[in-house]
PDB file of N, CA and C in Angstrom:
ATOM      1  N   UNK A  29      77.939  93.704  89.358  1.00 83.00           N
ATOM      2  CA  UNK A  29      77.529  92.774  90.378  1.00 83.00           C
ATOM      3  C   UNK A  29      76.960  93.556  91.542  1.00 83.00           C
ATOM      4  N   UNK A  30      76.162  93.407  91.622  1.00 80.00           N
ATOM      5  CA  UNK A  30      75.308  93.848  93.015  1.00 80.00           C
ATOM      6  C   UNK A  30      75.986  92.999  94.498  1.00 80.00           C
ATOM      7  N   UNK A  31      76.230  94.204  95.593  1.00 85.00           N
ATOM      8  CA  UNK A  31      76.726  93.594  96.828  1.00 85.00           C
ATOM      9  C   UNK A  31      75.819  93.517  97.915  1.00 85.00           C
ATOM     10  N   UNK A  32      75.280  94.922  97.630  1.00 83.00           N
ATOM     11  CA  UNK A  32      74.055  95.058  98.932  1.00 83.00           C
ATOM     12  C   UNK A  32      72.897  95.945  98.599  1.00 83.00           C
ATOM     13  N   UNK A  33      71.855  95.897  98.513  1.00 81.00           N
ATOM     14  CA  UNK A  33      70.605  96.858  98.412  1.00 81.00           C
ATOM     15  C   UNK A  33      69.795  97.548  99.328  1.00 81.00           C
ATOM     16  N   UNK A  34      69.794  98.828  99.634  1.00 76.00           N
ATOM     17  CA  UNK A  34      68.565  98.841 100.946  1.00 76.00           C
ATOM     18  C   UNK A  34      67.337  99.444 100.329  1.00 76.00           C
ATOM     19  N   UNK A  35      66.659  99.540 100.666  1.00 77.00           N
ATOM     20  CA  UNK A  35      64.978 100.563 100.115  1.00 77.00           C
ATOM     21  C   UNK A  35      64.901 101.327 101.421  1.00 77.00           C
ATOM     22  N   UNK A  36      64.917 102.751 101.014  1.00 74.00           N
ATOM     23  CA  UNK A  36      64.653 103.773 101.688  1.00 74.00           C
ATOM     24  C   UNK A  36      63.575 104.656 101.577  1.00 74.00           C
ATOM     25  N   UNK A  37      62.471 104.793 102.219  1.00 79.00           N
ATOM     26  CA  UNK A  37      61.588 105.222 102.144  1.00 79.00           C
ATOM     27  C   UNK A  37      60.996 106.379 103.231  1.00 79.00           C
ATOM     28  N   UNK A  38      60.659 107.531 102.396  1.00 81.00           N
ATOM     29  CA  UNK A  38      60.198 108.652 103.223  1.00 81.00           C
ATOM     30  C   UNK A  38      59.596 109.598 102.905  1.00 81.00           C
ATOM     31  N   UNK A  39      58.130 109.071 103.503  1.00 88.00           N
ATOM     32  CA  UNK A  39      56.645 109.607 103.293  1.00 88.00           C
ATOM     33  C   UNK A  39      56.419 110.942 103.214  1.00 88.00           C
ATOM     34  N   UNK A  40      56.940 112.114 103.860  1.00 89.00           N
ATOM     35  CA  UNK A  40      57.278 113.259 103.299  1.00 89.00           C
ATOM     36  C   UNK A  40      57.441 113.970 101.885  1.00 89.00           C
ATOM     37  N   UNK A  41      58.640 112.868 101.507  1.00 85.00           N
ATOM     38  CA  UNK A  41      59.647 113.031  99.976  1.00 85.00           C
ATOM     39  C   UNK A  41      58.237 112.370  99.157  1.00 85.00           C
ATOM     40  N   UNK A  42      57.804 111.709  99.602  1.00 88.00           N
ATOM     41  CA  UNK A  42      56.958 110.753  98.347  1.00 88.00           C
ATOM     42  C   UNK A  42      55.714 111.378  98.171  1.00 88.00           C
ATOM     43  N   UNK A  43      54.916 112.271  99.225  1.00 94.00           N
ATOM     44  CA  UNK A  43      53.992 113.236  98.878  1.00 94.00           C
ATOM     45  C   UNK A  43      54.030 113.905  98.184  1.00 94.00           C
ATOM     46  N   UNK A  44      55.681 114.772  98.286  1.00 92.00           N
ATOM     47  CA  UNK A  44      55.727 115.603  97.416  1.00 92.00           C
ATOM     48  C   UNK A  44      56.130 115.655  96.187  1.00 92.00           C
ATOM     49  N   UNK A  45      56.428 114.527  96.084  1.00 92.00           N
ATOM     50  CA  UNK A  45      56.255 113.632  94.270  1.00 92.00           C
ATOM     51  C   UNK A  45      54.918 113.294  93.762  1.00 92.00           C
ATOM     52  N   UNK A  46      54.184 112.801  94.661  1.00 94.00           N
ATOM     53  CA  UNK A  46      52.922 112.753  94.350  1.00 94.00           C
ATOM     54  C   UNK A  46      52.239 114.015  93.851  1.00 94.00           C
ATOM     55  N   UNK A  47      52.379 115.067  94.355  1.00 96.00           N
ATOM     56  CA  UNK A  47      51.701 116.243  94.494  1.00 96.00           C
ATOM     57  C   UNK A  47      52.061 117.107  92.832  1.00 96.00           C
ATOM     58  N   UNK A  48      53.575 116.957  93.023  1.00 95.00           N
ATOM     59  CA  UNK A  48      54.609 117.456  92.031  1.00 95.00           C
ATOM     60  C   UNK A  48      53.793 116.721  90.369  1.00 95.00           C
ATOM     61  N   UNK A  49      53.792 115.380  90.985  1.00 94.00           N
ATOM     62  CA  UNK A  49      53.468 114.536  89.403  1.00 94.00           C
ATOM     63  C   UNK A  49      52.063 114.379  88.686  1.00 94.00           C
ATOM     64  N   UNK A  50      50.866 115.234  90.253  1.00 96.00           N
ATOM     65  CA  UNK A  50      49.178 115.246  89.750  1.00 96.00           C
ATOM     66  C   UNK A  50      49.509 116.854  89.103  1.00 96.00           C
ATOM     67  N   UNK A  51      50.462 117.888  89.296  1.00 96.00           N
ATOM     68  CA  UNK A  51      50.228 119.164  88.784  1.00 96.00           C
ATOM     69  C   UNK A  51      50.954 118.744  87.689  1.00 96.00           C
ATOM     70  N   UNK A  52      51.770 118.128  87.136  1.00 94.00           N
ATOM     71  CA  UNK A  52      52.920 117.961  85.943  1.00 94.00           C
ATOM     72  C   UNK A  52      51.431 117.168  84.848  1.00 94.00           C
ATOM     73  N   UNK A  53      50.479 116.369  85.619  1.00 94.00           N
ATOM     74  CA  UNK A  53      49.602 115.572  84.545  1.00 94.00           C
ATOM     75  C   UNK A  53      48.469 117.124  84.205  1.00 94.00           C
ATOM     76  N   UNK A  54      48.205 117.633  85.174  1.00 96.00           N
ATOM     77  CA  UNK A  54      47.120 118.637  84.717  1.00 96.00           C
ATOM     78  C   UNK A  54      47.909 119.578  83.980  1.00 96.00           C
ATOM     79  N   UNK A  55      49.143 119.793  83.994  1.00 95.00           N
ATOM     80  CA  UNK A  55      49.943 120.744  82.730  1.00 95.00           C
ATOM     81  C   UNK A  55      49.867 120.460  81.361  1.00 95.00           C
ATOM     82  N   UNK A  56      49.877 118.865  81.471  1.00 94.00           N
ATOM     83  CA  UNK A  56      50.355 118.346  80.497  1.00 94.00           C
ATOM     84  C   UNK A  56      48.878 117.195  80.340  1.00 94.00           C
ATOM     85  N   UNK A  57      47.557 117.670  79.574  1.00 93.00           N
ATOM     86  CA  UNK A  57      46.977 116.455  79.688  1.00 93.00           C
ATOM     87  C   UNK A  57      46.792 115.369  78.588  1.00 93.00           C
ATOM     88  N   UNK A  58      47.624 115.786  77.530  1.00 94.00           N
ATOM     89  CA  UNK A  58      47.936 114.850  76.619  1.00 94.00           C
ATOM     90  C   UNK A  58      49.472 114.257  76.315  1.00 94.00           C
ATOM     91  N   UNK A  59      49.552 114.427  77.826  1.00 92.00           N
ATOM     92  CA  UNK A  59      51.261 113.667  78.064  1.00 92.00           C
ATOM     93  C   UNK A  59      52.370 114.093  77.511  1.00 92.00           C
ATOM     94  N   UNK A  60      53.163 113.623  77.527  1.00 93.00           N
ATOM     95  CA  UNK A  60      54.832 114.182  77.276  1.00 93.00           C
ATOM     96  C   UNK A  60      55.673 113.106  76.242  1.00 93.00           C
ATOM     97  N   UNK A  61      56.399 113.808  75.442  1.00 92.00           N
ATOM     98  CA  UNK A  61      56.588 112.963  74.496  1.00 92.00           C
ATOM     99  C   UNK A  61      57.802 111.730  74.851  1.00 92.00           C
ATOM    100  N   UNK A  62      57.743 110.194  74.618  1.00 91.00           N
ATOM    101  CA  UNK A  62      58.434 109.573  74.997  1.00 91.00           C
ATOM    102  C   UNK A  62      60.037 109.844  74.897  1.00 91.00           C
ATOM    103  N   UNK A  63      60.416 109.106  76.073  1.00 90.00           N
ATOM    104  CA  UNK A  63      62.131 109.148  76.512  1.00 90.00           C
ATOM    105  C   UNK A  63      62.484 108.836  74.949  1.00 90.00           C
ATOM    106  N   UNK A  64      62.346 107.873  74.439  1.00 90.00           N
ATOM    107  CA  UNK A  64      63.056 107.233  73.371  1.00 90.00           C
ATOM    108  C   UNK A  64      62.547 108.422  71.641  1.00 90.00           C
ATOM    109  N   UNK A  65      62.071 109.456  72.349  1.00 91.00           N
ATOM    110  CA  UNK A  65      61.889 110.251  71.043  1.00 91.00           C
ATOM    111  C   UNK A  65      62.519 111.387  71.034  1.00 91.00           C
ATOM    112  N   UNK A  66      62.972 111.671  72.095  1.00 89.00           N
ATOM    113  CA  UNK A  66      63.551 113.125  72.795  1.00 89.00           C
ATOM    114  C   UNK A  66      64.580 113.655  71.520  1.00 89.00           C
ATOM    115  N   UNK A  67      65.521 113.048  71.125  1.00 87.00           N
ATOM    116  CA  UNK A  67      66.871 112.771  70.501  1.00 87.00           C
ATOM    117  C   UNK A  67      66.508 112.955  68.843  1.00 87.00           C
ATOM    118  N   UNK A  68      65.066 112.686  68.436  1.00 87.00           N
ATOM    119  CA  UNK A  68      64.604 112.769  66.828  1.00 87.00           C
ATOM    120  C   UNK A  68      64.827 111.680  66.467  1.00 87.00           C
ATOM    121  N   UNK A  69      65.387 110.336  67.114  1.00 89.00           N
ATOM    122  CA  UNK A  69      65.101 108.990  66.894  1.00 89.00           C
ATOM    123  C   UNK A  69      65.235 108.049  67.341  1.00 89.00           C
ATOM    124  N   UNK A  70      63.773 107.938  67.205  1.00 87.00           N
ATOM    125  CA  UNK A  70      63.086 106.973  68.061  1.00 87.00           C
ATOM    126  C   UNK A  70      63.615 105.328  68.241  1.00 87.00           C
ATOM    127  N   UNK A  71      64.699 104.814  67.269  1.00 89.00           N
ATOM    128  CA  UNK A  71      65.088 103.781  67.791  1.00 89.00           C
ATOM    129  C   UNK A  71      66.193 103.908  68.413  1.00 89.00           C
ATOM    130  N   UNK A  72      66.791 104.800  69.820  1.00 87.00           N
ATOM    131  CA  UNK A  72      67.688 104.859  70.294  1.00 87.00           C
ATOM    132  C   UNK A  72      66.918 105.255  71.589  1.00 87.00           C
ATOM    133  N   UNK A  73      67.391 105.395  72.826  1.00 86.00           N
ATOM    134  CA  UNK A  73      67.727 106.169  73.837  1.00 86.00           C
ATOM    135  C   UNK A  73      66.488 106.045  74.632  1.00 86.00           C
ATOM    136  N   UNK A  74      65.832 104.237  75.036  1.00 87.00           N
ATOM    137  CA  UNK A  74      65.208 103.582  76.560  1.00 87.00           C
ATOM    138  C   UNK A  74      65.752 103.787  76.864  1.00 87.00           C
ATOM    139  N   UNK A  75      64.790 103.713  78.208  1.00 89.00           N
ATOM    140  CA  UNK A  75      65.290 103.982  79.614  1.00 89.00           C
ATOM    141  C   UNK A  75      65.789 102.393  79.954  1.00 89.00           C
ATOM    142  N   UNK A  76      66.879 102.085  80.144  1.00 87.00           N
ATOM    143  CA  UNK A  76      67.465 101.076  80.579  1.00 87.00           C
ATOM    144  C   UNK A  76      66.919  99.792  81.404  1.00 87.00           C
ATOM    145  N   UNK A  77      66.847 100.951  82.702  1.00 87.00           N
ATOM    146  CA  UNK A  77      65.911 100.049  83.367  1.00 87.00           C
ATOM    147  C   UNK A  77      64.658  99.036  83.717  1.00 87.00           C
ATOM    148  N   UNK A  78      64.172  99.320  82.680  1.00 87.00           N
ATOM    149  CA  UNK A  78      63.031  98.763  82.402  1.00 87.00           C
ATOM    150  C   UNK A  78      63.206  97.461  81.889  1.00 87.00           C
ATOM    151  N   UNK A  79      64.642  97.329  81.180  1.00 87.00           N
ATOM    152  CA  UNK A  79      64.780  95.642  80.878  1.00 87.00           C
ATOM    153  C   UNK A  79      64.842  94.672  82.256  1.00 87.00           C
ATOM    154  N   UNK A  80      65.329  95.660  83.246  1.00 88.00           N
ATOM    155  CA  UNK A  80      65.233  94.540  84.528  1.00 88.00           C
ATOM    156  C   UNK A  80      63.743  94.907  85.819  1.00 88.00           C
ATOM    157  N   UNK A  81      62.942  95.284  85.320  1.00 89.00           N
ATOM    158  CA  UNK A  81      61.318  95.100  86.087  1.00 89.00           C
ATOM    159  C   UNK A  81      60.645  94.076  85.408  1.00 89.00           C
ATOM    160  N   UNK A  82      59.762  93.777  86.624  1.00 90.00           N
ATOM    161  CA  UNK A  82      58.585  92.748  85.748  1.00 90.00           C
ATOM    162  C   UNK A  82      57.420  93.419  85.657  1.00 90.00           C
ATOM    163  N   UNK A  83      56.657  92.979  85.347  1.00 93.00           N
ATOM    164  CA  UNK A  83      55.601  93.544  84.588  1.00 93.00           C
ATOM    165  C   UNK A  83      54.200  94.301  85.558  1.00 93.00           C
ATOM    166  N   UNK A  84      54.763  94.044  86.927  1.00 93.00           N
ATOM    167  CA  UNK A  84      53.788  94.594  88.036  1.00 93.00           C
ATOM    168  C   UNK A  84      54.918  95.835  88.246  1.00 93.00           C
ATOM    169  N   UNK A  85      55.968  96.119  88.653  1.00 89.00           N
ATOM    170  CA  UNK A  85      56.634  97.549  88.901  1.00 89.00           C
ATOM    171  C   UNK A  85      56.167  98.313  87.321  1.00 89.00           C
ATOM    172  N   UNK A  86      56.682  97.658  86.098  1.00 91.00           N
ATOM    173  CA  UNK A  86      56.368  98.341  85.204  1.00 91.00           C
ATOM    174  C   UNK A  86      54.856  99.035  84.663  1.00 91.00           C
ATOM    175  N   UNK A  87      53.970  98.542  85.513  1.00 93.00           N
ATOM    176  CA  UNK A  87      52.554  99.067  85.386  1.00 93.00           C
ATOM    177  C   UNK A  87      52.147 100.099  86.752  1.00 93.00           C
ATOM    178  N   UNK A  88      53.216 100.173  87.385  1.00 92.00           N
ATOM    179  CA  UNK A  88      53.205 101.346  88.787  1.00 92.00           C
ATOM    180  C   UNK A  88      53.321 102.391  88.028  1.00 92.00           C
ATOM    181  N   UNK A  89      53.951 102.596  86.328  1.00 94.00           N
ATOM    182  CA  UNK A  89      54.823 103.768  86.422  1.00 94.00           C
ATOM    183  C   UNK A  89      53.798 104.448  85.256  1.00 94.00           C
ATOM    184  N   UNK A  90      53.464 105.677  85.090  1.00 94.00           N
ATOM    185  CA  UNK A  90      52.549 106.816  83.917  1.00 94.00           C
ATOM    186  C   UNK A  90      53.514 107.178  82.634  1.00 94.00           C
ATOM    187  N   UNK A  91      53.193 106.158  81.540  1.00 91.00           N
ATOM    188  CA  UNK A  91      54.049 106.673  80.319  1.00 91.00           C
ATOM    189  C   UNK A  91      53.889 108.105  79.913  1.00 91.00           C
ATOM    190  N   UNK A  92      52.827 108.274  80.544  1.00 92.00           N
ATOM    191  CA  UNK A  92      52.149 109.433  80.151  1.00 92.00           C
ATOM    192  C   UNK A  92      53.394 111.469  80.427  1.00 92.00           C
ATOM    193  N   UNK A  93      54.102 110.528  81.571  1.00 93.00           N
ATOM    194  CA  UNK A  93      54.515 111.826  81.654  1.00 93.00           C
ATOM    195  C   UNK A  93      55.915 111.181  82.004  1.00 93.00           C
ATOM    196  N   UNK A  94      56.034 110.127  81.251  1.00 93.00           N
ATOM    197  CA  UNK A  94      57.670 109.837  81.309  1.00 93.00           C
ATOM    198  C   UNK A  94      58.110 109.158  82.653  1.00 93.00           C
ATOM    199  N   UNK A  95      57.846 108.668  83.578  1.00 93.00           N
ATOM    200  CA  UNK A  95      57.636 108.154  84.214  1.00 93.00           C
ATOM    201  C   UNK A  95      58.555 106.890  84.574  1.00 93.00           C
ATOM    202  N   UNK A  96      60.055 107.132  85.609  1.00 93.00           N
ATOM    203  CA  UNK A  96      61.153 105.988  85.342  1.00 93.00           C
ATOM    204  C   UNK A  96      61.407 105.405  86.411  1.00 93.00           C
ATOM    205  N   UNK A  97      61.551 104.265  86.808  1.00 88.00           N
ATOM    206  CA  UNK A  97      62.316 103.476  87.871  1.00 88.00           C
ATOM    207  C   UNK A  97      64.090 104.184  87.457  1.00 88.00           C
ATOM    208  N   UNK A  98      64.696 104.645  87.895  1.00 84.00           N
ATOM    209  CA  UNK A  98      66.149 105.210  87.972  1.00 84.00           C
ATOM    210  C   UNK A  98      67.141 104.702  88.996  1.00 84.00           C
ATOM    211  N   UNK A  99      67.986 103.555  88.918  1.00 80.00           N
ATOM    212  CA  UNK A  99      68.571 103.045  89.767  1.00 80.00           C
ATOM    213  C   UNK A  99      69.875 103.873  90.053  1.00 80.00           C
ATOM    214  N   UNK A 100      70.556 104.224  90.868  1.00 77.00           N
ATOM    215  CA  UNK A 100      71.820 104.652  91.295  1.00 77.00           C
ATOM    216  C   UNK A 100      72.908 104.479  92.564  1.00 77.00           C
ATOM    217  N   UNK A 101      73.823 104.222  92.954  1.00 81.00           N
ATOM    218  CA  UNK A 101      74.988 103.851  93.706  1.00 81.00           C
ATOM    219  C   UNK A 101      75.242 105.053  94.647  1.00 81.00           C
ATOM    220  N   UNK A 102      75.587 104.707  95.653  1.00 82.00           N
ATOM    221  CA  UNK A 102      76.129 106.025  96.252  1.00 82.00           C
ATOM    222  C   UNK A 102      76.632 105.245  97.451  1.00 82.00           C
ATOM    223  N   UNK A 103      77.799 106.368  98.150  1.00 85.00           N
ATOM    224  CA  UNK A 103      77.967 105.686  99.459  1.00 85.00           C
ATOM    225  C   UNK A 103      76.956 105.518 100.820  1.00 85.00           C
ATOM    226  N   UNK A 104      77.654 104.887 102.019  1.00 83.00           N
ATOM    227  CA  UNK A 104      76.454 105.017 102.867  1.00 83.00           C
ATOM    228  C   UNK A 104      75.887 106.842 103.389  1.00 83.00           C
ATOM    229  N   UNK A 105      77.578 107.167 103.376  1.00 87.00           N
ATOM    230  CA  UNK A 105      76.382 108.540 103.701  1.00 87.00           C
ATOM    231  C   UNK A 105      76.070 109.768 102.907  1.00 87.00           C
ATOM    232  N   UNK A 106      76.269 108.964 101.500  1.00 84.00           N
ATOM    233  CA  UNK A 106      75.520 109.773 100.626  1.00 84.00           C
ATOM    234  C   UNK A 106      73.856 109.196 100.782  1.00 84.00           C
ATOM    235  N   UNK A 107      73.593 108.218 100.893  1.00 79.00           N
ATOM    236  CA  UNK A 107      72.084 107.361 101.130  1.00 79.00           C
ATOM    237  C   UNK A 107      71.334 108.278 102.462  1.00 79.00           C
ATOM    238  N   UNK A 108      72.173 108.108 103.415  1.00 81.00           N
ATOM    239  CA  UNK A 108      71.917 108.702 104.422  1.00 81.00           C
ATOM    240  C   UNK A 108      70.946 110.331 104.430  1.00 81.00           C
ATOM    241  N   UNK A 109      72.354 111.004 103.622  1.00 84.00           N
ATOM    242  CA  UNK A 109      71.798 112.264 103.378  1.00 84.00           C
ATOM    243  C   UNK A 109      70.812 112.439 102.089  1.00 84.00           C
ATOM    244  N   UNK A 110      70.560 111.531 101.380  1.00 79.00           N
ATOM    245  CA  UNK A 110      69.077 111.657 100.441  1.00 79.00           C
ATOM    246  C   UNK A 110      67.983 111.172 100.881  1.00 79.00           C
ATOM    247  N   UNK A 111      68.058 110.316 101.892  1.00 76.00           N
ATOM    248  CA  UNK A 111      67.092 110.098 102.621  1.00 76.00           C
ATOM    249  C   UNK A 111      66.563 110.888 103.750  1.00 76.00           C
ATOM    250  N   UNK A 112      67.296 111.968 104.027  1.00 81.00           N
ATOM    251  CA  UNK A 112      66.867 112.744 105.221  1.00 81.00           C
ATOM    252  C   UNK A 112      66.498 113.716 104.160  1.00 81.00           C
ATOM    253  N   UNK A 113      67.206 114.397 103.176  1.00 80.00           N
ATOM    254  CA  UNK A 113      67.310 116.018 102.273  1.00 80.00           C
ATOM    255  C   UNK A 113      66.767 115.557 101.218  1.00 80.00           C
ATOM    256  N   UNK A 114      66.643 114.428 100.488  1.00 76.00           N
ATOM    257  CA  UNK A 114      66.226 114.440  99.099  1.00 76.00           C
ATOM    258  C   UNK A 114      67.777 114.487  98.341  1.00 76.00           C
ATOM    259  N   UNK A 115      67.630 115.009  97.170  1.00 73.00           N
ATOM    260  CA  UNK A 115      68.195 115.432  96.021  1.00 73.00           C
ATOM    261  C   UNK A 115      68.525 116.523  95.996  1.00 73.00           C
ATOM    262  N   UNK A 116      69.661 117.392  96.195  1.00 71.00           N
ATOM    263  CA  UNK A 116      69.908 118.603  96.113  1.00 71.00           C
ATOM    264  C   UNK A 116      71.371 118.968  95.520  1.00 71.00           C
TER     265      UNK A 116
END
């Protein structure tokens, strides 16, 4: 059950995903092999999330290089501190 949601956003962090994900496509220009093949079979192991997007988030994202909406929980000042530091 979901209690509360915020969207945190910071233009910094998101450049450098941007930047990160145009050098990951010129590495890779015939893409990366799908999530659900990683394992040697292929009818196991979507990405979850994708059963709950509609069909406009799900066309934001590049199959091409694996490409996931990744939802996760944390406290407030764990949010806090990924929004100032990122992921570390």
């Amino acid at each position: 059950r979901l209690v509360k949601c915020h969207r945190v956003e910071n233009s910094s962090m998101w450049s450098r995903y941007a930047e990160a994900k145009a050098r990951l496509m010129l590495r890779r220009p015939d893409g990366v092999r799908p999530v659900n093949e990683l394992d040697g079979d292929p009818e196991v192991g979507y990405v979850k999330t994708h059963a709950f997007l509609d069909q406009q988030c799900l066309e934001q994202l590049d199959p091409r290089i694996n490409e996931h909406f990744l939802w996760h929980g944390t406290t407030p000042e764990g949010a806090i501190g990924i929004s100032n530091s990122g992921f570390r």
